Tab-separated table of C-alpha atoms and ligand atoms in Angstrom:
chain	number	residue	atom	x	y	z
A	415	UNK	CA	7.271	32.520	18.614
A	416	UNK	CA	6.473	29.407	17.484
A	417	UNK	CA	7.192	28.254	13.532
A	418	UNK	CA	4.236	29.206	11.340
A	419	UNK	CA	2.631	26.557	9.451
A	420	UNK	CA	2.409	27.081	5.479
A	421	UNK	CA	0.834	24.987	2.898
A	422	UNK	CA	2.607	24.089	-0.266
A	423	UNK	CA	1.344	22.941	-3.237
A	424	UNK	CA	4.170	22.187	-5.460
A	425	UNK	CA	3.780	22.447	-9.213
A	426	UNK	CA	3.042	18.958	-10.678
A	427	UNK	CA	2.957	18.860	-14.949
A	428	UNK	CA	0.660	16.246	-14.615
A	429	UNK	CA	-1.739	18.023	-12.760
A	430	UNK	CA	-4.158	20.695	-13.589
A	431	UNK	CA	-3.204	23.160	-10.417
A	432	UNK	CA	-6.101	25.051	-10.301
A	433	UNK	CA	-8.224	21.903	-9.581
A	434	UNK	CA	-5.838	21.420	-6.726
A	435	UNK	CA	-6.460	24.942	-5.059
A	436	UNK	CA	-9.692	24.040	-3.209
A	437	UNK	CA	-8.050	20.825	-1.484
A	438	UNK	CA	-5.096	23.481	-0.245
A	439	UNK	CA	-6.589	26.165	0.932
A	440	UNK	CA	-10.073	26.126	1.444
A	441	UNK	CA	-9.510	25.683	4.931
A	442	UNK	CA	-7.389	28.820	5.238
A	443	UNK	CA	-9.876	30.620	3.804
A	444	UNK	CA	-12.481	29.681	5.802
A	445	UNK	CA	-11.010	30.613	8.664
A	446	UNK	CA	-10.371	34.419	7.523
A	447	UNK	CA	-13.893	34.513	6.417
A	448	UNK	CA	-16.800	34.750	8.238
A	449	UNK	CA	-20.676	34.555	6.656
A	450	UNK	CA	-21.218	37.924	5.208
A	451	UNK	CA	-17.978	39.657	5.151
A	452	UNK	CA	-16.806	41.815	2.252
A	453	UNK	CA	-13.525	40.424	1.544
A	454	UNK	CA	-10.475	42.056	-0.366
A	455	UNK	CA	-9.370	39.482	-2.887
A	456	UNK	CA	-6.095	41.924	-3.152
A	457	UNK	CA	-4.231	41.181	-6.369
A	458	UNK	CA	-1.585	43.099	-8.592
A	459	UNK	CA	-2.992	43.405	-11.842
A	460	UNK	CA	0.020	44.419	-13.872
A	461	UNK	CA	1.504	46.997	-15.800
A	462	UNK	CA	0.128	47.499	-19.481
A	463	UNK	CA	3.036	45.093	-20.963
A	464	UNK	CA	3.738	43.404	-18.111
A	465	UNK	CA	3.243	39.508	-18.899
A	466	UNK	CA	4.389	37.953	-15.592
A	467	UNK	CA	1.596	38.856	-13.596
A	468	UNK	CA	-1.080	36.446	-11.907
A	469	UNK	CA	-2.919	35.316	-14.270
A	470	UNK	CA	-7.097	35.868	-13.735
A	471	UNK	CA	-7.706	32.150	-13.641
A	472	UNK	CA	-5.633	31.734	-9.978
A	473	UNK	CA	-7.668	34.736	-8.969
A	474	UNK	CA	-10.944	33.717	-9.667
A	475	UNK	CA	-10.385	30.180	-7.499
A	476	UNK	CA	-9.962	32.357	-4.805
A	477	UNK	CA	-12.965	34.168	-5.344
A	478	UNK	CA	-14.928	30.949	-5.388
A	479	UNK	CA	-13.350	30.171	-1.620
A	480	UNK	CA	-14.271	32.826	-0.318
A	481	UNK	CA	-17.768	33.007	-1.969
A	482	UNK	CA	-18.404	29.452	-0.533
A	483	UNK	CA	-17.138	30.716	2.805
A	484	UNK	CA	-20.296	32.886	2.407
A	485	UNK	CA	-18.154	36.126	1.820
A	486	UNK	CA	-18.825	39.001	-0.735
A	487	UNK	CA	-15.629	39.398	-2.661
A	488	UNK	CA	-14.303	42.050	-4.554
A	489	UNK	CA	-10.986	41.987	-6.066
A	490	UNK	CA	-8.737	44.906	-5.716
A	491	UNK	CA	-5.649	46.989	-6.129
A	492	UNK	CA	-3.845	50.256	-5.667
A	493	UNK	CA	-3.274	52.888	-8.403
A	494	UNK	CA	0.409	53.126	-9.061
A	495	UNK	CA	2.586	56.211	-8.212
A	496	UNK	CA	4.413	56.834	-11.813
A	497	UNK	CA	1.960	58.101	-14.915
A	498	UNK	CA	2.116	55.123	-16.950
A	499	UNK	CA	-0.872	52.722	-17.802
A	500	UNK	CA	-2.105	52.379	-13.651
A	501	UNK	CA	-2.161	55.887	-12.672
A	502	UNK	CA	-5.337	56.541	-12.019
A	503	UNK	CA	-8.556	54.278	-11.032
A	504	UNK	CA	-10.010	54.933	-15.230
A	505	UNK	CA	-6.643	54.064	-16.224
A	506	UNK	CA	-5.803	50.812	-14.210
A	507	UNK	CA	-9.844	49.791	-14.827
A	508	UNK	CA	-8.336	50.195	-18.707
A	509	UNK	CA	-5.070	48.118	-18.211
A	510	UNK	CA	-7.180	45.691	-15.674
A	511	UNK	CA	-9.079	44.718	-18.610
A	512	UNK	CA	-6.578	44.418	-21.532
A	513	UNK	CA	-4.654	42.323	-19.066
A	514	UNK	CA	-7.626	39.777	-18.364
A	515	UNK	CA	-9.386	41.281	-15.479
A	516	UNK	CA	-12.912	41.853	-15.612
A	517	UNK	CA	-16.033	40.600	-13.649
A	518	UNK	CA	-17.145	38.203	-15.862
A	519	UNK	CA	-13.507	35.929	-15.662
A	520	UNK	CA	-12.587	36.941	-12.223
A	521	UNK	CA	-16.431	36.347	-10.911
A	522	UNK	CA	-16.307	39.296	-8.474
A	523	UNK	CA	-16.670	43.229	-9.039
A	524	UNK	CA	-12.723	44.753	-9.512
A	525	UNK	CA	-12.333	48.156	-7.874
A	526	UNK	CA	-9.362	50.234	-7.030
A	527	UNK	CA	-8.676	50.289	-3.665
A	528	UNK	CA	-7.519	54.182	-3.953
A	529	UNK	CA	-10.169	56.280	-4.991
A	530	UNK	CA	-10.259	57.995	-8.877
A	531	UNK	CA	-6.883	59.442	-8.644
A	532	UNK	CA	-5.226	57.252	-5.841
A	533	UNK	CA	-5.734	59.578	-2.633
A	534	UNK	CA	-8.823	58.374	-0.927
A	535	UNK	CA	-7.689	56.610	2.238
A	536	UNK	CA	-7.632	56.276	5.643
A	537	UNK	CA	-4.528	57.779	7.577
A	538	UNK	CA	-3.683	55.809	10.795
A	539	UNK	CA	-0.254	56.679	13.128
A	540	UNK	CA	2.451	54.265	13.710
A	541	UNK	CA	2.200	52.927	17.131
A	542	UNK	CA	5.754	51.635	17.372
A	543	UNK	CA	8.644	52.141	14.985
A	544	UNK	CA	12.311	50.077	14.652
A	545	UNK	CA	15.431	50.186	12.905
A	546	UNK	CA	14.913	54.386	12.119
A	547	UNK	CA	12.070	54.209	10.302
A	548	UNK	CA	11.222	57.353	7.984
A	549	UNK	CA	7.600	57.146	8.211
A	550	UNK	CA	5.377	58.201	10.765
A	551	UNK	CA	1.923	57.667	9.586
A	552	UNK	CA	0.210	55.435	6.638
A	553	UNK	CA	-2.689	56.358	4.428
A	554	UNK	CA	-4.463	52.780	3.580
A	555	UNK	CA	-6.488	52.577	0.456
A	556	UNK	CA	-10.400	53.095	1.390
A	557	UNK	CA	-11.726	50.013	-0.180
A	558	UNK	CA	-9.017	48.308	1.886
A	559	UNK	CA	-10.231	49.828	5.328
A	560	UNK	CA	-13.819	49.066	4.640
A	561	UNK	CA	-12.890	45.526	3.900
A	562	UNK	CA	-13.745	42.537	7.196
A	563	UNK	CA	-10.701	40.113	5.966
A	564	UNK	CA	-8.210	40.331	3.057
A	565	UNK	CA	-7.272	37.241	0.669
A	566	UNK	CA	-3.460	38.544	-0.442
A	567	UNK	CA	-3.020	36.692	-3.263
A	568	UNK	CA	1.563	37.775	-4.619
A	569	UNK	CA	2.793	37.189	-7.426
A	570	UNK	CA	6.625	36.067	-5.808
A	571	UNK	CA	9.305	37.929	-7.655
A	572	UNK	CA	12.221	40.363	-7.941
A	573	UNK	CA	12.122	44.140	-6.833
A	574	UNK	CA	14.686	46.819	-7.381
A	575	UNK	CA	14.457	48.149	-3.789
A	576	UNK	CA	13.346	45.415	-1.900
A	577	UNK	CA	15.143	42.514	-3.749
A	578	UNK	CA	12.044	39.991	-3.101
A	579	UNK	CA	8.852	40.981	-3.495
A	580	UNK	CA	5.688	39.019	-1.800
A	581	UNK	CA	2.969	39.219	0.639
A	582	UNK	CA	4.567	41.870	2.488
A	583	UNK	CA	5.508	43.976	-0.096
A	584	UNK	CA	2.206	43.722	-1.530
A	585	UNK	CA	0.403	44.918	2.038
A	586	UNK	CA	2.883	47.870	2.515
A	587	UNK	CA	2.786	49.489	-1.585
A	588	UNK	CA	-0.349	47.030	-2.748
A	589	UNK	CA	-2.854	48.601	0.108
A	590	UNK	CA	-1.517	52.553	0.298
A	591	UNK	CA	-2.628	55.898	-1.345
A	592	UNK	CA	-0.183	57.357	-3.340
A	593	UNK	CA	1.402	59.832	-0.397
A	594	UNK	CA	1.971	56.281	2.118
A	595	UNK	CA	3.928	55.149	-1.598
A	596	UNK	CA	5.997	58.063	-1.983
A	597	UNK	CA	6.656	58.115	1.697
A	598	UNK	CA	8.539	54.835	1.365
A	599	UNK	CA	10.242	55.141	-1.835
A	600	UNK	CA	11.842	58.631	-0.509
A	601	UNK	CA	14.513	57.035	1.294
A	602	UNK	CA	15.774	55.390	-1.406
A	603	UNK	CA	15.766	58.440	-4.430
A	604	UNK	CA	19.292	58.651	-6.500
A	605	UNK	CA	21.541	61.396	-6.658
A	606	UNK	CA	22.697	62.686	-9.595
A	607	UNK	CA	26.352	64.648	-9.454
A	608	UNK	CA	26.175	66.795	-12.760
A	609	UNK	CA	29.579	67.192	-12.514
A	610	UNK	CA	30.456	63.663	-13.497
A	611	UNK	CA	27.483	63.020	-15.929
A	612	UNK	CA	28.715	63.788	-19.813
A	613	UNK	CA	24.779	63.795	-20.737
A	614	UNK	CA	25.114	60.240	-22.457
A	615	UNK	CA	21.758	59.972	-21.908
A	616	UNK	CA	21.587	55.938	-20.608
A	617	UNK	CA	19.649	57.011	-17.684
A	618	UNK	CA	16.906	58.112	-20.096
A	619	UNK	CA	16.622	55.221	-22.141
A	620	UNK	CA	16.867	53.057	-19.067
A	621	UNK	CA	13.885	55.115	-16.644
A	622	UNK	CA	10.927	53.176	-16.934
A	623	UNK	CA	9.161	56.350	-15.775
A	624	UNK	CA	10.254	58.901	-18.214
A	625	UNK	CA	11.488	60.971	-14.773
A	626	UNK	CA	15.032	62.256	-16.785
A	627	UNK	CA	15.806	64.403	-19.038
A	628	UNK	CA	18.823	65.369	-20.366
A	629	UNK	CA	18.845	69.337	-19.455
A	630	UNK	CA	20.806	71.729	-22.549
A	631	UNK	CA	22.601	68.578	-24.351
A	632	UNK	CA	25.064	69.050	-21.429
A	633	UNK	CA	23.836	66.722	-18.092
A	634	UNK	CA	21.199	64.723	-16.882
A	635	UNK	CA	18.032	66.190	-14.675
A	636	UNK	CA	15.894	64.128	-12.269
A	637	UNK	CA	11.872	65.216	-12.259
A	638	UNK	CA	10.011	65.057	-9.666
A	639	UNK	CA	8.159	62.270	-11.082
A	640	UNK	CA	11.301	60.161	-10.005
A	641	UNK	CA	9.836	56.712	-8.419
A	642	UNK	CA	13.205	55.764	-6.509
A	643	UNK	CA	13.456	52.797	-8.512
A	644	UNK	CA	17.036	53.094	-9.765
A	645	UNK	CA	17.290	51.106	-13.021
A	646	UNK	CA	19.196	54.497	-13.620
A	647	UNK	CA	21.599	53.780	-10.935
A	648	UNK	CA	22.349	50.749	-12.945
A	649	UNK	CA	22.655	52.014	-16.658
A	650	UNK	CA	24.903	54.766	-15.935
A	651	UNK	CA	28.380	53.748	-16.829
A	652	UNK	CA	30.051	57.411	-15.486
A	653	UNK	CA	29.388	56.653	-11.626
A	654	UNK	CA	27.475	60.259	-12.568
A	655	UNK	CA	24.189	58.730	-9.951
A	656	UNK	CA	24.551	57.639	-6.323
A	657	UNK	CA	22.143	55.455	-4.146
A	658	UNK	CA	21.962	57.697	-1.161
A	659	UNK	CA	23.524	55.659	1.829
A	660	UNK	CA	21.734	52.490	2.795
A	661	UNK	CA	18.930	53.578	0.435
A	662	UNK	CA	17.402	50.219	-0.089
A	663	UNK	CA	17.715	48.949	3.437
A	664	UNK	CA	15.562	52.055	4.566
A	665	UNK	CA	12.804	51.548	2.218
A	666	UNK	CA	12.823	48.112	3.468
A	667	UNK	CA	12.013	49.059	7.074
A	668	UNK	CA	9.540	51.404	5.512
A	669	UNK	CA	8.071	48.444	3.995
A	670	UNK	CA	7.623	46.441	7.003
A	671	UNK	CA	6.336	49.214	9.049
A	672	UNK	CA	3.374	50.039	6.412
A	673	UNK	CA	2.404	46.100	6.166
A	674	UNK	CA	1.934	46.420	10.074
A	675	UNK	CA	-0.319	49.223	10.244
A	676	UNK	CA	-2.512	47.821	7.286
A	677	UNK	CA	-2.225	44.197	9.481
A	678	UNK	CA	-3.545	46.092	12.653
A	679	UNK	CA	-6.393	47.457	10.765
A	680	UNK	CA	-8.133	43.820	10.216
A	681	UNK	CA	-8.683	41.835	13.507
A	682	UNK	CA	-6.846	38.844	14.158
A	683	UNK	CA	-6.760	36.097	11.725
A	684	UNK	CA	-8.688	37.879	9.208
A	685	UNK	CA	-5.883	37.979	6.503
A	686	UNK	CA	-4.983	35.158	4.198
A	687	UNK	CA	-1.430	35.053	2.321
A	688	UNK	CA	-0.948	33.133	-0.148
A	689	UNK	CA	2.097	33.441	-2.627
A	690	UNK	CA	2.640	31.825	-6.214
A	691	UNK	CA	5.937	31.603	-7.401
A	692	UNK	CA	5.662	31.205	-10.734
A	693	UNK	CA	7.215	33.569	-13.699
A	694	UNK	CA	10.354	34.799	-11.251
A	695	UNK	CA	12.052	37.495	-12.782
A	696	UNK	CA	14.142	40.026	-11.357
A	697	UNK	CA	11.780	43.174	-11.533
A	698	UNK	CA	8.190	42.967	-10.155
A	699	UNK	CA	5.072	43.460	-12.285
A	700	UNK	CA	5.219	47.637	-12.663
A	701	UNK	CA	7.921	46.721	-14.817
A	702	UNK	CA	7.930	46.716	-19.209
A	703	UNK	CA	9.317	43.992	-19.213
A	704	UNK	CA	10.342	42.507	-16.027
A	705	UNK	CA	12.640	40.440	-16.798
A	706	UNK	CA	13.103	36.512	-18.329
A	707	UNK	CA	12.094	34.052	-15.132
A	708	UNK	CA	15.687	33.499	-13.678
A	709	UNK	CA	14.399	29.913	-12.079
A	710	UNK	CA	11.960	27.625	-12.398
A	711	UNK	CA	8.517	27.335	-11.390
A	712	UNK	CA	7.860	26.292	-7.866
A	713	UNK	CA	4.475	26.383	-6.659
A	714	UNK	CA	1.797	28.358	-4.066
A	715	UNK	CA	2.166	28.694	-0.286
A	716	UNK	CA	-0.433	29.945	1.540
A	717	UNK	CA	-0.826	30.910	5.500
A	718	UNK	CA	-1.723	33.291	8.206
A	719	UNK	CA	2.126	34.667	8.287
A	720	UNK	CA	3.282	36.825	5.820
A	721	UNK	CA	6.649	36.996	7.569
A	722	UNK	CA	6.510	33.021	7.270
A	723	UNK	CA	4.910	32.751	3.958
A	724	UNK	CA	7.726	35.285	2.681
A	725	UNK	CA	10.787	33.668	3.791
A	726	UNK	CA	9.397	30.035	2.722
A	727	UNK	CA	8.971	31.663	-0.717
A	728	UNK	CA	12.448	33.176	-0.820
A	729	UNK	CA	14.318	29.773	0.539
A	730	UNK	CA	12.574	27.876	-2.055
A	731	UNK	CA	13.333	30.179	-4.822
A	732	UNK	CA	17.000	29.955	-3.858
A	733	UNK	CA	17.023	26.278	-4.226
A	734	UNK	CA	14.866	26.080	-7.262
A	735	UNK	CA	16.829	24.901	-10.844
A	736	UNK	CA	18.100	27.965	-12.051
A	737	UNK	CA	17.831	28.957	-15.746
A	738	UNK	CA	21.651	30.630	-16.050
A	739	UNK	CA	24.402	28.605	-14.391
A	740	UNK	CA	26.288	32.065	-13.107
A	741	UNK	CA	23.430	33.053	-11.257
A	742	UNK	CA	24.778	33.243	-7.993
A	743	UNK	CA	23.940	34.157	-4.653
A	744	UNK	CA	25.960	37.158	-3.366
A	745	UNK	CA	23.699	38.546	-0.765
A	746	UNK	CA	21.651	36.699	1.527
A	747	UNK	CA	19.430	35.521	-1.019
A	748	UNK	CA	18.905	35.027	-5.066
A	749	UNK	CA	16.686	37.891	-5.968
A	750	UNK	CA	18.147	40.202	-3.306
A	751	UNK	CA	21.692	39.545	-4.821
A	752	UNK	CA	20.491	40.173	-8.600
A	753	UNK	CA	18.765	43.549	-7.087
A	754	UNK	CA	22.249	44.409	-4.918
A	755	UNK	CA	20.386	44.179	-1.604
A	756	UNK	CA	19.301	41.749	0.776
A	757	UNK	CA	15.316	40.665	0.526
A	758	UNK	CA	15.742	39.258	4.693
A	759	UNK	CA	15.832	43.378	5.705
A	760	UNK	CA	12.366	43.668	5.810
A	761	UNK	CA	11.222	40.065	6.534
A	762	UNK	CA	13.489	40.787	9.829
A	763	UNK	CA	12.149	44.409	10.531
A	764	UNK	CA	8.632	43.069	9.892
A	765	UNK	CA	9.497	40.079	12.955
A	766	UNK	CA	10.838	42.610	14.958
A	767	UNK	CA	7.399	44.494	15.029
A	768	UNK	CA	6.006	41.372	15.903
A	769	UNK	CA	3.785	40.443	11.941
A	770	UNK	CA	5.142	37.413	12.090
A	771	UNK	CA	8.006	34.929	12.109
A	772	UNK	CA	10.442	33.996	10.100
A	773	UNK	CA	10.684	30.274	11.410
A	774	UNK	CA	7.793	27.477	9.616
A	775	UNK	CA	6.963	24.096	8.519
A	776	UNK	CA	5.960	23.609	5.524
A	777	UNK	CA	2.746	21.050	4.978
B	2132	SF4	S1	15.366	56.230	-10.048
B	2132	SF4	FE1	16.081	56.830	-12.071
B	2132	SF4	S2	15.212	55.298	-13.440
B	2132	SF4	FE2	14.052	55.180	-11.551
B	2132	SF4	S3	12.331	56.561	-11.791
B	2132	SF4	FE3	13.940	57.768	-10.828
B	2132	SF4	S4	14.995	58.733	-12.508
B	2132	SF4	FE4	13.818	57.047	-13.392
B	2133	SF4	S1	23.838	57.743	-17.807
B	2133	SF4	FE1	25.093	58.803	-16.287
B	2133	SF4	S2	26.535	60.007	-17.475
B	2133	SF4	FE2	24.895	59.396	-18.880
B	2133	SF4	S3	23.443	61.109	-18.805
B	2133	SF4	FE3	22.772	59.644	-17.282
B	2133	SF4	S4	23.738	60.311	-15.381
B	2133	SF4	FE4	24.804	61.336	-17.040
């Protein structure tokens, strides 16, 4: 496959950027959208005290491309798996709005993707799996299916499970109904041995999900409302909770296997990637908080490859000025080694199943 050509509009302070965004990328939008369409201007709004999200103002550029492309935009997203502020469709509408979202400063209608309670989807069957994938099947959002092309606008930025977190990422959680989310987390769910947990409680404080408890004063108890995410993993100091074996790596593959099936659903060259990395923390935008930005601020690329448009992203935020001089690379790559994996697992699966390539030139 030949290298995949991404556009790069570096961060200039002297420069207002969203003046810039037309020049970029009007021409990649164009070319997604045709006269007519309704186009998915899919976004992550954020978690009710998030503050590293994408800010409305990126968004609403977008909207204007595609609008001018003589599309009918809507911007979108998923409900999110865990109760919190994004569970259901009146909830996120809630947090979508305290966090800057509405129609009036994003210029389009928001809806969620997922129906009122984040089951109403489409369920299509893998048509070719690699590297053992768990899943089988994956339920895309409604809204999603429905849409003619996409505009996948990512926030680029850490993720417990998948270490990176961009346009793929996005696709594969961003785009699904709740059972195509819990099907990927699965692999990765800790296990908790009760005989070496003193019921510190750690794990509580440290769930962002309120999915432990601490059961008779004696030892810890998962709920079923565990998200996989592990920040438990990490707070408890006993070695009382185990990753199960190659945890992460499998809900990577999962990952890349979901982005394909939502890719297959659009015809060719109807999807538009386009990743800002800006506000890099460690943990992605679910998170309260997510995390000081460990680098600085780089820019947007944008292209037809989210395999491409993901790996540029990652290679630039590993040679962006970091903010702490023992930040160090100990995996393949910066935010895969802060999250103890490596983000190129599902970049490679997602090659491998032929979404894209992880060779480009950047313009
Ligand atoms: S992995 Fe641990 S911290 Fe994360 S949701 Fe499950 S119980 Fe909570
Ligand atoms: S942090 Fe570890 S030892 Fe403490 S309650 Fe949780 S699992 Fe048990």
């Amino acid at each position: 496959m030949l290298a995949s050509e991404i556009k790069f509009l570096e961060y200039n302070k002297n420069e207002n950027t969203l003046n810039e965004i037309e020049d970029y990328y009007a021409d990649i939008v164009n070319g997604a959208v045709s006269k007519g369409d309704k186009v998915a201007v899919k976004v992550h709004m954020g978690e009710y005290g998030n503050l590293t999200y994408l800010r409305p103002p990126f968004v609403s550029e977008f909207v204007k491309l595609v609008k001018s492309a003589g599309g009918r935009p809507f911007v979108t997203d998923t409900t999110a798996l865990y109760p919190k502020h994004r569970f259901t469709a009146k909830d996120y509408l809630k947090t979508a709005v305290a966090n800057g979202f509405t129609r009036q400063s994003v210029m389009a209608p928001v809806v969620i993707a997922d129906g009122p309670l984040g089951y109403t989807g489409m369920t299509y069957k893998l048509k070719k799996t690699v590297d053992q994938c768990d899943i089988k099947k994956v339920k895309i959002a409604k809204a999603i299916v429905d849409a003619d092309s996409m505009i996948v606008l990512s926030h680029a930025k850490g993720h417990v499970l998948s270490g990176f977190g961009g346009a793929i990422k996005n696709l594969a959680m961003g785009c699904t109904t709740k059972e195509t989310k819990a099907a990927q987390h699965l692999a990765s769910r800790v296990i908790l041995n009760t005989k070496e947990c003193n019921g510190c409680g750690k794990c509580v404080d440290a769930c962002p999900f309120n999915a432990l408890k601490i059961e008779n004063g004696k030892h810890a108890k998962i709920l079923s409302r565990c998200m996989s995410c592990n920040s438990c993993f990490f707070a408890c100091t006993e070695g009382a909770l185990h990753l199960p074996r190659g945890g992460k790596t499998r809900f990577q593959v999962n990952l890349a296997h979901a982005a394909k099936a939502i890719i297959d659903r659009f015809d060719q060259d109807k999807i538009v990637y386009i990743n800002f990395l800006q506000d890099i923390t460690k943990l992605c935008d679910c998170c309260t908080p997510s995390g000081a930005p460990l680098v600085q601020d780089i820019g947007i690329l944008g292209g037809k490859d989210p395999v491409a448009v993901d790996k540029a992203s990652i290679d630039l935020i590993d040679k962006a000025p970091r903010y702490k001089r023992n930040l160090t690379k100990k995996h393949g790559d910066l935010l895969g080694s802060v999250n103890e994996t490596d983000s190129l697992i599902h970049l490679k699966t997602a090659s491998k199943l032929g979404v894209g390539t992880l060779r480009y030139s950047l313009k």
